[in-house]
Amino acid sequence: QVQLVESGGGLVQPGGSLRLSCAASGIIFSVNAMGWYRQAPGKQRELVAASTSGGINYADSVKGRFTISRDFAKNTVYLQMNSLKPEDTAVYYCNAVVRTDWKTRSSDYWGQGTQVTVSS
C-alpha cells in the first residue's frame, strides 16, 4: 500500500510561520493529487489546499498566507504557513490520490495528522 508521513507541526505564536511536509512512499504508479486538510475539535475536516491536475486550490481563509508546493520526484507535498492565526489551530492531515497500477482507479490515502497550535 501507500504510506504518508507528515512532519513540521508544533506550537507557534500568532503571526509566526510553520512549514509542513508530507512524503508518500510504497507502491506508487502515479500520484494524481496531493493536498492538506485540517480538523479542529468538534468540527468536520476541511480542505486547506490541494494541488491537482486541474491546478491549485486554497480555502478562502488561508489565501495569501499559505502556499502549497510539490516535489514530484520525491512524491512530497509542502504547506508553507505564514501569518498564522489562532483560528488556524487544528490537526493537519496530508492527503494523496494515488494510482498503484495503470489499470486500477486511484485511491485516497491519509497521513496520521500533525498538530498545529497557534497561541500566545
Short mmCIF file of N, CA, C and O in Angstrom, two decimals:
data_model
loop_
_atom_site.label_atom_id
_atom_site.label_comp_id
_atom_site.label_asym_id
_atom_site.label_seq_id
_atom_site.Cartn_x
_atom_site.Cartn_y
_atom_site.Cartn_z
N GLN A 1 0.83 -1.19 0.00
CA GLN A 1 0.00 0.00 0.00
C GLN A 1 0.86 1.24 0.00
O GLN A 1 2.05 1.19 -0.28
N VAL A 2 0.22 2.37 0.34
CA VAL A 2 0.87 3.67 0.33
C VAL A 2 0.87 4.22 1.74
O VAL A 2 -0.13 4.12 2.47
N GLN A 3 1.99 4.80 2.13
CA GLN A 3 2.11 5.45 3.42
C GLN A 3 2.43 6.92 3.22
O GLN A 3 3.22 7.28 2.36
N LEU A 4 1.81 7.76 4.05
CA LEU A 4 2.08 9.18 4.05
C LEU A 4 2.65 9.56 5.41
O LEU A 4 2.03 9.29 6.44
N VAL A 5 3.81 10.18 5.42
CA VAL A 5 4.48 10.56 6.65
C VAL A 5 4.57 12.08 6.70
O VAL A 5 5.17 12.70 5.83
N GLU A 6 3.98 12.66 7.74
CA GLU A 6 3.93 14.10 7.91
C GLU A 6 4.91 14.57 8.97
O GLU A 6 5.24 13.83 9.90
N SER A 7 5.33 15.81 8.84
CA SER A 7 6.19 16.43 9.84
C SER A 7 6.04 17.94 9.76
O SER A 7 5.53 18.47 8.76
N GLY A 8 6.49 18.63 10.79
CA GLY A 8 6.55 20.08 10.77
C GLY A 8 5.58 20.80 11.66
O GLY A 8 5.66 22.03 11.80
N GLY A 9 4.65 20.08 12.28
CA GLY A 9 3.71 20.73 13.17
C GLY A 9 4.36 21.16 14.47
O GLY A 9 5.50 20.81 14.76
N GLY A 10 3.61 21.94 15.24
CA GLY A 10 4.13 22.41 16.51
C GLY A 10 3.36 23.59 17.03
O GLY A 10 2.28 23.92 16.55
N LEU A 11 3.94 24.23 18.04
CA LEU A 11 3.36 25.40 18.68
C LEU A 11 4.05 26.65 18.17
O LEU A 11 5.29 26.72 18.14
N VAL A 12 3.26 27.63 17.76
CA VAL A 12 3.81 28.86 17.22
C VAL A 12 2.94 30.02 17.68
O VAL A 12 1.73 29.87 17.91
N GLN A 13 3.55 31.18 17.84
CA GLN A 13 2.81 32.38 18.23
C GLN A 13 2.07 32.98 17.04
O GLN A 13 2.45 32.77 15.89
N PRO A 14 0.99 33.71 17.31
CA PRO A 14 0.29 34.39 16.21
C PRO A 14 1.25 35.25 15.39
O PRO A 14 2.11 35.95 15.94
N GLY A 15 1.09 35.18 14.08
CA GLY A 15 1.98 35.88 13.18
C GLY A 15 3.19 35.09 12.76
O GLY A 15 3.92 35.51 11.86
N GLY A 16 3.41 33.95 13.39
CA GLY A 16 4.56 33.12 13.08
C GLY A 16 4.32 32.25 11.86
O GLY A 16 3.28 32.31 11.20
N SER A 17 5.31 31.40 11.59
CA SER A 17 5.28 30.56 10.40
C SER A 17 5.65 29.12 10.75
O SER A 17 6.40 28.86 11.69
N LEU A 18 5.12 28.21 9.96
CA LEU A 18 5.47 26.80 10.02
C LEU A 18 5.46 26.25 8.61
O LEU A 18 4.73 26.76 7.75
N ARG A 19 6.24 25.21 8.39
CA ARG A 19 6.19 24.50 7.12
C ARG A 19 5.94 23.03 7.38
O ARG A 19 6.72 22.37 8.07
N LEU A 20 4.86 22.52 6.82
CA LEU A 20 4.52 21.12 6.92
C LEU A 20 5.04 20.36 5.71
O LEU A 20 5.03 20.88 4.59
N SER A 21 5.48 19.13 5.94
CA SER A 21 5.95 18.28 4.88
C SER A 21 5.22 16.95 4.93
O SER A 21 4.87 16.46 6.00
N CYS A 22 5.03 16.34 3.77
CA CYS A 22 4.39 15.04 3.69
C CYS A 22 4.99 14.29 2.52
O CYS A 22 4.94 14.76 1.38
N ALA A 23 5.52 13.11 2.81
CA ALA A 23 6.14 12.27 1.79
C ALA A 23 5.35 10.98 1.63
O ALA A 23 5.04 10.31 2.62
N ALA A 24 5.04 10.64 0.41
CA ALA A 24 4.33 9.40 0.09
C ALA A 24 5.33 8.34 -0.34
O ALA A 24 6.27 8.61 -1.09
N SER A 25 5.13 7.13 0.15
CA SER A 25 6.00 6.03 -0.22
C SER A 25 5.18 4.76 -0.33
O SER A 25 4.05 4.69 0.14
N GLY A 26 5.77 3.73 -0.93
CA GLY A 26 5.09 2.47 -1.11
C GLY A 26 4.95 2.12 -2.58
O GLY A 26 5.79 2.48 -3.39
N ILE A 27 3.88 1.40 -2.91
CA ILE A 27 3.62 1.01 -4.29
C ILE A 27 2.89 2.16 -4.97
O ILE A 27 1.71 2.38 -4.74
N ILE A 28 3.62 2.89 -5.79
CA ILE A 28 3.08 4.09 -6.42
C ILE A 28 3.35 4.03 -7.92
O ILE A 28 4.50 4.00 -8.34
N PHE A 29 2.28 4.03 -8.68
CA PHE A 29 2.39 4.18 -10.12
C PHE A 29 2.37 5.66 -10.50
O PHE A 29 3.17 6.11 -11.32
N SER A 30 1.46 6.39 -9.90
CA SER A 30 1.40 7.83 -10.11
C SER A 30 0.66 8.46 -8.94
O SER A 30 -0.21 7.85 -8.33
N VAL A 31 1.02 9.70 -8.65
CA VAL A 31 0.33 10.50 -7.65
C VAL A 31 -0.44 11.57 -8.39
O VAL A 31 0.16 12.48 -8.98
N ASN A 32 -1.74 11.46 -8.39
CA ASN A 32 -2.56 12.36 -9.19
C ASN A 32 -2.86 13.68 -8.49
O ASN A 32 -3.14 14.68 -9.16
N ALA A 33 -2.81 13.67 -7.18
CA ALA A 33 -3.08 14.89 -6.43
C ALA A 33 -2.54 14.75 -5.02
O ALA A 33 -2.47 13.64 -4.48
N MET A 34 -2.16 15.86 -4.43
CA MET A 34 -1.78 15.90 -3.03
C MET A 34 -2.34 17.17 -2.42
O MET A 34 -2.45 18.19 -3.11
N GLY A 35 -2.68 17.09 -1.16
CA GLY A 35 -3.25 18.25 -0.52
C GLY A 35 -3.22 18.16 0.99
O GLY A 35 -2.72 17.18 1.57
N TRP A 36 -3.74 19.20 1.60
CA TRP A 36 -3.79 19.30 3.05
C TRP A 36 -5.20 19.61 3.51
O TRP A 36 -5.88 20.47 2.94
N TYR A 37 -5.63 18.90 4.54
CA TYR A 37 -6.88 19.15 5.22
C TYR A 37 -6.59 19.45 6.68
O TYR A 37 -5.49 19.15 7.18
N ARG A 38 -7.56 20.02 7.36
CA ARG A 38 -7.39 20.25 8.79
C ARG A 38 -8.71 20.01 9.50
O ARG A 38 -9.78 20.14 8.91
N GLN A 39 -8.61 19.69 10.77
CA GLN A 39 -9.78 19.42 11.58
C GLN A 39 -9.57 19.95 12.99
O GLN A 39 -8.63 19.55 13.67
N ALA A 40 -10.42 20.86 13.39
CA ALA A 40 -10.41 21.40 14.73
C ALA A 40 -11.39 20.60 15.59
O ALA A 40 -12.32 19.98 15.07
N PRO A 41 -11.21 20.60 16.91
CA PRO A 41 -12.11 19.85 17.79
C PRO A 41 -13.56 20.24 17.58
O PRO A 41 -13.91 21.42 17.54
N GLY A 42 -14.43 19.24 17.43
CA GLY A 42 -15.84 19.48 17.25
C GLY A 42 -16.26 19.91 15.87
O GLY A 42 -17.45 20.19 15.66
N LYS A 43 -15.33 19.98 14.94
CA LYS A 43 -15.64 20.41 13.59
C LYS A 43 -15.27 19.32 12.59
O LYS A 43 -14.46 18.43 12.88
N GLN A 44 -15.86 19.40 11.42
CA GLN A 44 -15.55 18.44 10.38
C GLN A 44 -14.25 18.81 9.67
O GLN A 44 -13.81 19.96 9.71
N ARG A 45 -13.66 17.82 9.06
CA ARG A 45 -12.43 18.05 8.32
C ARG A 45 -12.71 18.92 7.10
O ARG A 45 -13.69 18.73 6.39
N GLU A 46 -11.82 19.88 6.85
CA GLU A 46 -12.00 20.79 5.74
C GLU A 46 -10.73 20.87 4.90
O GLU A 46 -9.61 20.71 5.39
N LEU A 47 -10.93 21.13 3.63
CA LEU A 47 -9.81 21.29 2.71
C LEU A 47 -9.10 22.61 2.98
O LEU A 47 -9.74 23.67 3.09
N VAL A 48 -7.78 22.56 3.07
CA VAL A 48 -6.96 23.75 3.23
C VAL A 48 -6.35 24.16 1.90
O VAL A 48 -6.45 25.30 1.47
N ALA A 49 -5.68 23.22 1.25
CA ALA A 49 -5.04 23.48 -0.03
C ALA A 49 -4.84 22.17 -0.74
O ALA A 49 -4.60 21.14 -0.11
N ALA A 50 -4.91 22.20 -2.06
CA ALA A 50 -4.73 20.99 -2.85
C ALA A 50 -4.04 21.31 -4.16
O ALA A 50 -4.30 22.38 -4.76
N SER A 51 -3.19 20.42 -4.58
CA SER A 51 -2.52 20.51 -5.87
C SER A 51 -2.97 19.33 -6.71
O SER A 51 -2.66 18.17 -6.38
N THR A 52 -3.70 19.60 -7.78
CA THR A 52 -4.25 18.57 -8.63
C THR A 52 -3.88 18.84 -10.08
O THR A 52 -3.25 19.85 -10.40
N SER A 53 -4.30 17.93 -10.94
CA SER A 53 -4.06 18.13 -12.36
C SER A 53 -4.79 19.36 -12.89
O SER A 53 -4.41 19.92 -13.92
N GLY A 54 -5.84 19.77 -12.19
CA GLY A 54 -6.60 20.94 -12.59
C GLY A 54 -6.06 22.24 -12.06
O GLY A 54 -6.59 23.31 -12.41
N GLY A 55 -5.04 22.19 -11.21
CA GLY A 55 -4.46 23.40 -10.67
C GLY A 55 -4.34 23.35 -9.17
O GLY A 55 -4.35 22.27 -8.56
N ILE A 56 -4.22 24.50 -8.56
CA ILE A 56 -4.06 24.63 -7.12
C ILE A 56 -5.27 25.35 -6.55
O ILE A 56 -5.69 26.38 -7.08
N ASN A 57 -5.79 24.82 -5.46
CA ASN A 57 -6.94 25.40 -4.79
C ASN A 57 -6.61 25.68 -3.33
O ASN A 57 -5.94 24.87 -2.68
N TYR A 58 -7.10 26.80 -2.82
CA TYR A 58 -6.94 27.16 -1.43
C TYR A 58 -8.29 27.49 -0.82
O TYR A 58 -9.17 28.04 -1.49
N ALA A 59 -8.42 27.18 0.46
CA ALA A 59 -9.56 27.68 1.20
C ALA A 59 -9.46 29.20 1.29
O ALA A 59 -8.37 29.76 1.40
N ASP A 60 -10.61 29.87 1.26
CA ASP A 60 -10.60 31.32 1.31
C ASP A 60 -9.90 31.85 2.57
O ASP A 60 -9.27 32.90 2.54
N SER A 61 -10.00 31.12 3.65
CA SER A 61 -9.46 31.57 4.92
C SER A 61 -7.93 31.58 4.95
O SER A 61 -7.35 32.22 5.83
N VAL A 62 -7.28 30.90 4.00
CA VAL A 62 -5.82 30.83 4.02
C VAL A 62 -5.18 31.48 2.80
O VAL A 62 -3.94 31.55 2.73
N LYS A 63 -5.97 31.95 1.86
CA LYS A 63 -5.42 32.57 0.67
C LYS A 63 -4.55 33.77 1.03
O LYS A 63 -4.92 34.60 1.85
N GLY A 64 -3.38 33.84 0.42
CA GLY A 64 -2.44 34.91 0.69
C GLY A 64 -1.52 34.64 1.85
O GLY A 64 -0.53 35.36 2.02
N ARG A 65 -1.81 33.62 2.65
CA ARG A 65 -0.98 33.28 3.80
C ARG A 65 -0.30 31.93 3.67
O ARG A 65 0.83 31.76 4.12
N PHE A 66 -0.98 30.97 3.05
CA PHE A 66 -0.45 29.62 2.90
C PHE A 66 -0.06 29.38 1.46
O PHE A 66 -0.69 29.89 0.52
N THR A 67 0.97 28.57 1.26
CA THR A 67 1.41 28.18 -0.07
C THR A 67 1.66 26.68 -0.11
O THR A 67 2.42 26.16 0.71
N ILE A 68 1.03 26.01 -1.06
CA ILE A 68 1.26 24.59 -1.25
C ILE A 68 2.23 24.40 -2.41
O ILE A 68 2.18 25.12 -3.41
N SER A 69 3.12 23.44 -2.27
CA SER A 69 4.06 23.12 -3.33
C SER A 69 4.35 21.63 -3.31
O SER A 69 4.11 20.95 -2.31
N ARG A 70 4.85 21.13 -4.42
CA ARG A 70 5.14 19.70 -4.54
C ARG A 70 6.51 19.48 -5.14
O ARG A 70 6.96 20.22 -6.02
N ASP A 71 7.16 18.43 -4.66
CA ASP A 71 8.36 17.89 -5.28
C ASP A 71 7.93 16.58 -5.92
O ASP A 71 7.80 15.56 -5.24
N PHE A 72 7.68 16.62 -7.21
CA PHE A 72 7.11 15.46 -7.89
C PHE A 72 8.06 14.27 -7.88
O PHE A 72 7.62 13.12 -7.78
N ALA A 73 9.36 14.52 -7.97
CA ALA A 73 10.32 13.43 -7.99
C ALA A 73 10.35 12.67 -6.67
O ALA A 73 10.66 11.48 -6.63
N LYS A 74 10.06 13.37 -5.57
CA LYS A 74 10.10 12.76 -4.25
C LYS A 74 8.72 12.42 -3.70
O LYS A 74 8.60 11.97 -2.56
N ASN A 75 7.68 12.63 -4.50
CA ASN A 75 6.30 12.39 -4.05
C ASN A 75 6.03 13.08 -2.71
O ASN A 75 5.48 12.49 -1.78
N THR A 76 6.42 14.33 -2.64
CA THR A 76 6.33 15.09 -1.41
C THR A 76 5.55 16.38 -1.64
O THR A 76 5.68 17.02 -2.69
N VAL A 77 4.74 16.74 -0.67
CA VAL A 77 3.99 17.98 -0.71
C VAL A 77 4.32 18.79 0.53
O VAL A 77 4.55 18.24 1.61
N TYR A 78 4.35 20.10 0.37
CA TYR A 78 4.67 21.01 1.46
C TYR A 78 3.53 22.01 1.63
O TYR A 78 2.81 22.34 0.69
N LEU A 79 3.41 22.51 2.83
CA LEU A 79 2.49 23.60 3.11
C LEU A 79 3.23 24.64 3.92
O LEU A 79 3.52 24.42 5.10
N GLN A 80 3.56 25.76 3.28
CA GLN A 80 4.18 26.88 3.97
C GLN A 80 3.08 27.75 4.55
O GLN A 80 2.24 28.27 3.81
N MET A 81 3.08 27.91 5.86
CA MET A 81 2.05 28.65 6.55
C MET A 81 2.66 29.88 7.19
O MET A 81 3.50 29.78 8.08
N ASN A 82 2.25 31.04 6.73
CA ASN A 82 2.73 32.32 7.24
C ASN A 82 1.58 33.09 7.88
O ASN A 82 0.41 32.81 7.63
N SER A 83 1.93 34.07 8.68
CA SER A 83 0.94 34.92 9.34
C SER A 83 -0.13 34.09 10.03
O SER A 83 -1.33 34.34 9.89
N LEU A 84 0.30 33.12 10.79
CA LEU A 84 -0.63 32.19 11.42
C LEU A 84 -1.51 32.89 12.45
O LEU A 84 -1.07 33.81 13.15
N LYS A 85 -2.75 32.42 12.52
CA LYS A 85 -3.75 32.96 13.41
C LYS A 85 -4.22 31.87 14.37
O LYS A 85 -4.14 30.69 14.05
N PRO A 86 -4.75 32.25 15.53
CA PRO A 86 -5.27 31.23 16.45
C PRO A 86 -6.32 30.33 15.80
O PRO A 86 -6.38 29.13 16.13
N GLU A 87 -7.12 30.85 14.89
CA GLU A 87 -8.12 30.05 14.23
C GLU A 87 -7.54 29.01 13.27
O GLU A 87 -8.28 28.17 12.75
N ASP A 88 -6.24 29.07 13.02
CA ASP A 88 -5.58 28.04 12.23
C ASP A 88 -5.27 26.80 13.05
O ASP A 88 -4.83 25.78 12.50
N THR A 89 -5.47 26.86 14.35
CA THR A 89 -5.18 25.74 15.22
C THR A 89 -6.05 24.54 14.85
O THR A 89 -7.27 24.63 14.80
N ALA A 90 -5.41 23.41 14.58
CA ALA A 90 -6.11 22.21 14.15
C ALA A 90 -5.09 21.09 13.98
O ALA A 90 -3.88 21.32 14.02
N VAL A 91 -5.61 19.89 13.77
CA VAL A 91 -4.78 18.80 13.30
C VAL A 91 -4.79 18.84 11.78
O VAL A 91 -5.85 18.85 11.16
N TYR A 92 -3.62 18.88 11.20
CA TYR A 92 -3.48 18.96 9.76
C TYR A 92 -3.15 17.59 9.19
O TYR A 92 -2.24 16.91 9.66
N TYR A 93 -3.90 17.19 8.17
CA TYR A 93 -3.76 15.88 7.56
C TYR A 93 -3.32 16.00 6.11
O TYR A 93 -3.90 16.78 5.35
N CYS A 94 -2.34 15.24 5.76
CA CYS A 94 -1.93 15.14 4.37
C CYS A 94 -2.82 14.14 3.64
O CYS A 94 -3.19 13.11 4.20
N ASN A 95 -3.15 14.45 2.41
CA ASN A 95 -3.95 13.58 1.57
C ASN A 95 -3.28 13.41 0.22
O ASN A 95 -2.73 14.37 -0.33
N ALA A 96 -3.32 12.19 -0.30
CA ALA A 96 -2.79 11.93 -1.62
C ALA A 96 -3.74 11.02 -2.38
O ALA A 96 -4.28 10.06 -1.82
N VAL A 97 -3.94 11.32 -3.64
CA VAL A 97 -4.72 10.49 -4.54
C VAL A 97 -3.71 9.73 -5.39
O VAL A 97 -3.00 10.33 -6.20
N VAL A 98 -3.65 8.41 -5.20
CA VAL A 98 -2.56 7.61 -5.73
C VAL A 98 -3.11 6.47 -6.58
O VAL A 98 -4.07 5.79 -6.20
N ARG A 99 -2.47 6.27 -7.72
CA ARG A 99 -2.72 5.10 -8.54
C ARG A 99 -1.56 4.14 -8.35
O ARG A 99 -0.40 4.52 -8.55
N THR A 100 -1.85 2.90 -7.98
CA THR A 100 -0.82 1.90 -7.74
C THR A 100 -0.59 0.98 -8.93
O THR A 100 0.39 0.26 -8.96
N ASP A 101 -1.49 1.02 -9.89
CA ASP A 101 -1.39 0.20 -11.10
C ASP A 101 -2.08 0.95 -12.22
O ASP A 101 -3.11 1.60 -12.00
N TRP A 102 -1.55 0.85 -13.42
CA TRP A 102 -2.09 1.64 -14.52
C TRP A 102 -3.50 1.25 -14.90
O TRP A 102 -4.23 2.06 -15.50
N LYS A 103 -3.93 0.03 -14.56
CA LYS A 103 -5.28 -0.42 -14.87
C LYS A 103 -6.28 -0.07 -13.78
O LYS A 103 -7.49 -0.17 -14.00
N THR A 104 -5.80 0.30 -12.62
CA THR A 104 -6.63 0.49 -11.45
C THR A 104 -6.94 1.97 -11.23
O THR A 104 -6.09 2.83 -11.46
N ARG A 105 -8.14 2.23 -10.74
CA ARG A 105 -8.50 3.60 -10.39
C ARG A 105 -7.68 4.07 -9.20
O ARG A 105 -7.19 3.27 -8.40
N SER A 106 -7.55 5.35 -9.07
CA SER A 106 -6.80 5.92 -7.96
C SER A 106 -7.60 5.85 -6.67
O SER A 106 -8.83 5.75 -6.68
N SER A 107 -6.88 5.90 -5.56
CA SER A 107 -7.48 5.83 -4.24
C SER A 107 -6.91 6.91 -3.34
O SER A 107 -5.79 7.38 -3.55
N ASP A 108 -7.68 7.27 -2.32
CA ASP A 108 -7.26 8.27 -1.35
C ASP A 108 -6.46 7.64 -0.22
O ASP A 108 -6.82 6.57 0.29
N TYR A 109 -5.39 8.31 0.18
CA TYR A 109 -4.60 7.91 1.32
C TYR A 109 -4.41 9.11 2.22
O TYR A 109 -4.37 10.25 1.76
N TRP A 110 -4.28 8.83 3.52
CA TRP A 110 -4.21 9.89 4.52
C TRP A 110 -3.02 9.71 5.44
O TRP A 110 -2.65 8.58 5.80
N GLY A 111 -2.42 10.81 5.82
CA GLY A 111 -1.38 10.79 6.83
C GLY A 111 -1.97 10.68 8.22
O GLY A 111 -3.20 10.70 8.41
N GLN A 112 -1.11 10.57 9.20
CA GLN A 112 -1.55 10.37 10.58
C GLN A 112 -2.02 11.67 11.24
O GLN A 112 -2.66 11.62 12.30
N GLY A 113 -1.71 12.79 10.66
CA GLY A 113 -2.06 14.08 11.21
C GLY A 113 -0.94 14.67 12.04
O GLY A 113 -0.20 13.95 12.72
N THR A 114 -0.81 15.98 11.98
CA THR A 114 0.17 16.68 12.79
C THR A 114 -0.49 17.91 13.41
O THR A 114 -1.22 18.64 12.74
N GLN A 115 -0.27 18.11 14.69
CA GLN A 115 -0.93 19.18 15.42
C GLN A 115 -0.25 20.51 15.16
O GLN A 115 0.96 20.64 15.28
N VAL A 116 -1.06 21.50 14.82
CA VAL A 116 -0.61 22.88 14.70
C VAL A 116 -1.38 23.71 15.71
O VAL A 116 -2.61 23.75 15.67
N THR A 117 -0.67 24.34 16.62
CA THR A 117 -1.29 25.17 17.64
C THR A 117 -0.73 26.58 17.55
O THR A 117 0.49 26.77 17.63
N VAL A 118 -1.61 27.54 17.38
CA VAL A 118 -1.23 28.95 17.28
C VAL A 118 -1.76 29.65 18.52
O VAL A 118 -2.97 29.82 18.68
N SER A 119 -0.87 30.05 19.39
CA SER A 119 -1.26 30.64 20.66
C SER A 119 -0.14 31.50 21.20
O SER A 119 1.04 31.21 21.01
N SER A 120 -0.52 32.56 21.89
CA SER A 120 0.44 33.42 22.55
C SER A 120 0.68 33.01 23.99
O SER A 120 1.53 33.55 24.68
#
